[in-house]
Short mmCIF file of N, CA and C in Angstrom, two decimals:
data_model
loop_
_atom_site.label_atom_id
_atom_site.label_comp_id
_atom_site.label_asym_id
_atom_site.label_seq_id
_atom_site.Cartn_x
_atom_site.Cartn_y
_atom_site.Cartn_z
N MET A 341 -25.13 18.23 1.96
CA MET A 341 -25.41 17.19 2.92
C MET A 341 -24.13 16.39 3.16
N ASN A 342 -23.79 16.14 4.41
CA ASN A 342 -22.63 15.33 4.74
C ASN A 342 -22.84 13.90 4.27
N CYS A 343 -21.76 13.28 3.80
CA CYS A 343 -21.83 11.90 3.32
C CYS A 343 -20.50 11.21 3.60
N GLU A 344 -20.56 9.98 4.05
CA GLU A 344 -19.35 9.21 4.32
C GLU A 344 -19.04 8.20 3.22
N ASN A 345 -19.88 8.09 2.22
CA ASN A 345 -19.68 7.07 1.18
C ASN A 345 -18.81 7.62 0.05
N ASN A 346 -17.49 7.58 0.26
CA ASN A 346 -16.59 8.13 -0.75
C ASN A 346 -16.45 7.25 -1.99
N PHE A 347 -17.19 6.15 -2.08
CA PHE A 347 -17.23 5.33 -3.29
C PHE A 347 -18.43 5.69 -4.17
N CYS A 348 -19.22 6.67 -3.76
CA CYS A 348 -20.36 7.13 -4.56
C CYS A 348 -19.87 8.21 -5.53
N ILE A 349 -20.41 8.21 -6.74
CA ILE A 349 -19.97 9.20 -7.73
C ILE A 349 -20.40 10.61 -7.36
N TYR A 350 -21.37 10.75 -6.47
CA TYR A 350 -21.85 12.07 -6.07
C TYR A 350 -21.11 12.63 -4.85
N TRP A 351 -20.13 11.89 -4.33
CA TRP A 351 -19.38 12.31 -3.14
C TRP A 351 -18.26 13.25 -3.53
N SER A 352 -18.09 14.33 -2.77
CA SER A 352 -16.97 15.26 -2.99
C SER A 352 -16.62 15.92 -1.67
N GLU A 353 -15.41 15.67 -1.21
CA GLU A 353 -14.90 16.30 0.01
C GLU A 353 -15.83 16.13 1.21
N GLY A 354 -16.34 14.92 1.39
CA GLY A 354 -17.17 14.62 2.55
C GLY A 354 -18.61 15.04 2.43
N LYS A 355 -19.01 15.48 1.25
CA LYS A 355 -20.39 15.94 1.06
C LYS A 355 -20.98 15.36 -0.22
N CYS A 356 -22.29 15.24 -0.24
CA CYS A 356 -23.03 14.84 -1.44
C CYS A 356 -23.24 16.09 -2.30
N ILE A 357 -22.96 15.98 -3.60
CA ILE A 357 -23.11 17.14 -4.47
C ILE A 357 -24.53 17.30 -5.00
N LEU A 358 -25.40 16.31 -4.73
CA LEU A 358 -26.79 16.43 -5.15
C LEU A 358 -27.55 17.40 -4.25
N GLU A 359 -28.49 18.12 -4.82
CA GLU A 359 -29.30 19.04 -4.01
C GLU A 359 -30.34 18.29 -3.19
N ASN A 360 -30.91 17.23 -3.76
CA ASN A 360 -31.92 16.43 -3.08
C ASN A 360 -31.60 14.96 -3.28
N ILE A 361 -31.85 14.16 -2.24
CA ILE A 361 -31.68 12.72 -2.34
C ILE A 361 -32.92 12.04 -1.77
N SER A 362 -33.06 10.76 -2.09
CA SER A 362 -34.14 9.94 -1.52
C SER A 362 -33.51 8.91 -0.61
N LEU A 363 -34.15 8.67 0.53
CA LEU A 363 -33.66 7.67 1.48
C LEU A 363 -34.62 6.49 1.52
N ASP A 364 -34.06 5.28 1.68
CA ASP A 364 -34.92 4.11 1.82
C ASP A 364 -35.37 4.00 3.27
N ALA A 365 -36.09 2.94 3.60
CA ALA A 365 -36.64 2.77 4.95
C ALA A 365 -35.55 2.65 6.01
N SER A 366 -34.34 2.23 5.61
CA SER A 366 -33.22 2.11 6.55
C SER A 366 -32.40 3.38 6.65
N GLY A 367 -32.76 4.41 5.89
CA GLY A 367 -32.04 5.67 5.92
C GLY A 367 -30.86 5.73 4.98
N ARG A 368 -30.75 4.74 4.08
CA ARG A 368 -29.66 4.75 3.10
C ARG A 368 -30.09 5.49 1.85
N CYS A 369 -29.12 6.12 1.22
CA CYS A 369 -29.38 6.90 0.02
C CYS A 369 -29.76 5.99 -1.15
N GLU A 370 -30.87 6.28 -1.78
CA GLU A 370 -31.32 5.51 -2.94
C GLU A 370 -30.71 6.03 -4.24
N ASP A 371 -30.07 7.19 -4.20
CA ASP A 371 -29.49 7.80 -5.39
C ASP A 371 -28.03 7.45 -5.58
N CYS A 372 -27.44 6.76 -4.63
CA CYS A 372 -26.03 6.41 -4.65
C CYS A 372 -25.70 5.54 -5.87
N ILE A 373 -24.65 5.92 -6.58
CA ILE A 373 -24.10 5.11 -7.67
C ILE A 373 -22.64 4.86 -7.31
N LEU A 374 -22.29 3.61 -7.12
CA LEU A 374 -20.95 3.27 -6.67
C LEU A 374 -19.95 3.25 -7.82
N VAL A 375 -18.74 3.69 -7.52
CA VAL A 375 -17.64 3.66 -8.47
C VAL A 375 -17.16 2.21 -8.59
N ASN A 376 -16.99 1.73 -9.81
CA ASN A 376 -16.44 0.39 -10.02
C ASN A 376 -14.93 0.47 -10.05
N ILE A 377 -14.28 -0.34 -9.24
CA ILE A 377 -12.82 -0.39 -9.20
C ILE A 377 -12.40 -1.76 -9.71
N ASP A 378 -11.53 -1.76 -10.72
CA ASP A 378 -11.05 -3.00 -11.29
C ASP A 378 -10.41 -3.86 -10.21
N GLU A 379 -10.73 -5.14 -10.19
CA GLU A 379 -10.24 -6.05 -9.15
C GLU A 379 -8.72 -6.10 -9.10
N SER A 380 -8.05 -6.03 -10.24
CA SER A 380 -6.59 -6.09 -10.24
C SER A 380 -5.99 -4.84 -9.58
N LEU A 381 -6.59 -3.68 -9.81
CA LEU A 381 -6.13 -2.46 -9.16
C LEU A 381 -6.39 -2.52 -7.67
N LEU A 382 -7.56 -3.02 -7.29
CA LEU A 382 -7.90 -3.15 -5.89
C LEU A 382 -6.93 -4.09 -5.17
N ALA A 383 -6.60 -5.21 -5.79
CA ALA A 383 -5.66 -6.16 -5.20
C ALA A 383 -4.28 -5.53 -5.04
N LEU A 384 -3.84 -4.78 -6.03
CA LEU A 384 -2.54 -4.10 -5.97
C LEU A 384 -2.51 -3.09 -4.82
N LEU A 385 -3.56 -2.30 -4.70
CA LEU A 385 -3.62 -1.30 -3.63
C LEU A 385 -3.72 -1.94 -2.25
N ARG A 386 -4.45 -3.04 -2.14
CA ARG A 386 -4.52 -3.76 -0.87
C ARG A 386 -3.13 -4.25 -0.46
N LYS A 387 -2.41 -4.84 -1.42
CA LYS A 387 -1.06 -5.35 -1.14
C LYS A 387 -0.14 -4.21 -0.72
N LYS A 388 -0.21 -3.10 -1.42
CA LYS A 388 0.64 -1.95 -1.11
C LYS A 388 0.37 -1.46 0.31
N LEU A 389 -0.90 -1.35 0.68
CA LEU A 389 -1.26 -0.89 2.02
C LEU A 389 -0.87 -1.91 3.07
N LEU A 390 -1.06 -3.19 2.78
CA LEU A 390 -0.68 -4.24 3.73
C LEU A 390 0.84 -4.22 3.94
N ASP A 391 1.62 -4.07 2.87
CA ASP A 391 3.07 -4.00 3.00
C ASP A 391 3.48 -2.81 3.88
N LYS A 392 2.85 -1.67 3.68
CA LYS A 392 3.14 -0.49 4.49
C LYS A 392 2.79 -0.74 5.96
N TYR A 393 1.64 -1.36 6.17
CA TYR A 393 1.20 -1.66 7.53
C TYR A 393 2.19 -2.60 8.22
N GLU A 394 2.65 -3.63 7.51
CA GLU A 394 3.58 -4.59 8.10
C GLU A 394 4.93 -3.97 8.38
N GLU A 395 5.35 -2.98 7.59
CA GLU A 395 6.61 -2.27 7.84
C GLU A 395 6.56 -1.50 9.16
N ASP A 396 5.38 -1.01 9.51
CA ASP A 396 5.21 -0.21 10.72
C ASP A 396 5.10 -1.04 11.99
N LEU A 397 5.00 -2.34 11.85
CA LEU A 397 4.87 -3.20 13.05
C LEU A 397 6.15 -3.34 13.80
#
């Protein structure tokens, strides 16, 4: 099944690796488990991407 949530542990190369999933009333996956990213790593990566973006302006 195609999936756009690359922060889910079941996501691999644009697809869900589970054979079956459950959807809630809004059509969202109820089986999704999100990857926890340490805030300090996230801040570092945001800064790195922002610096790259500003270089391209």
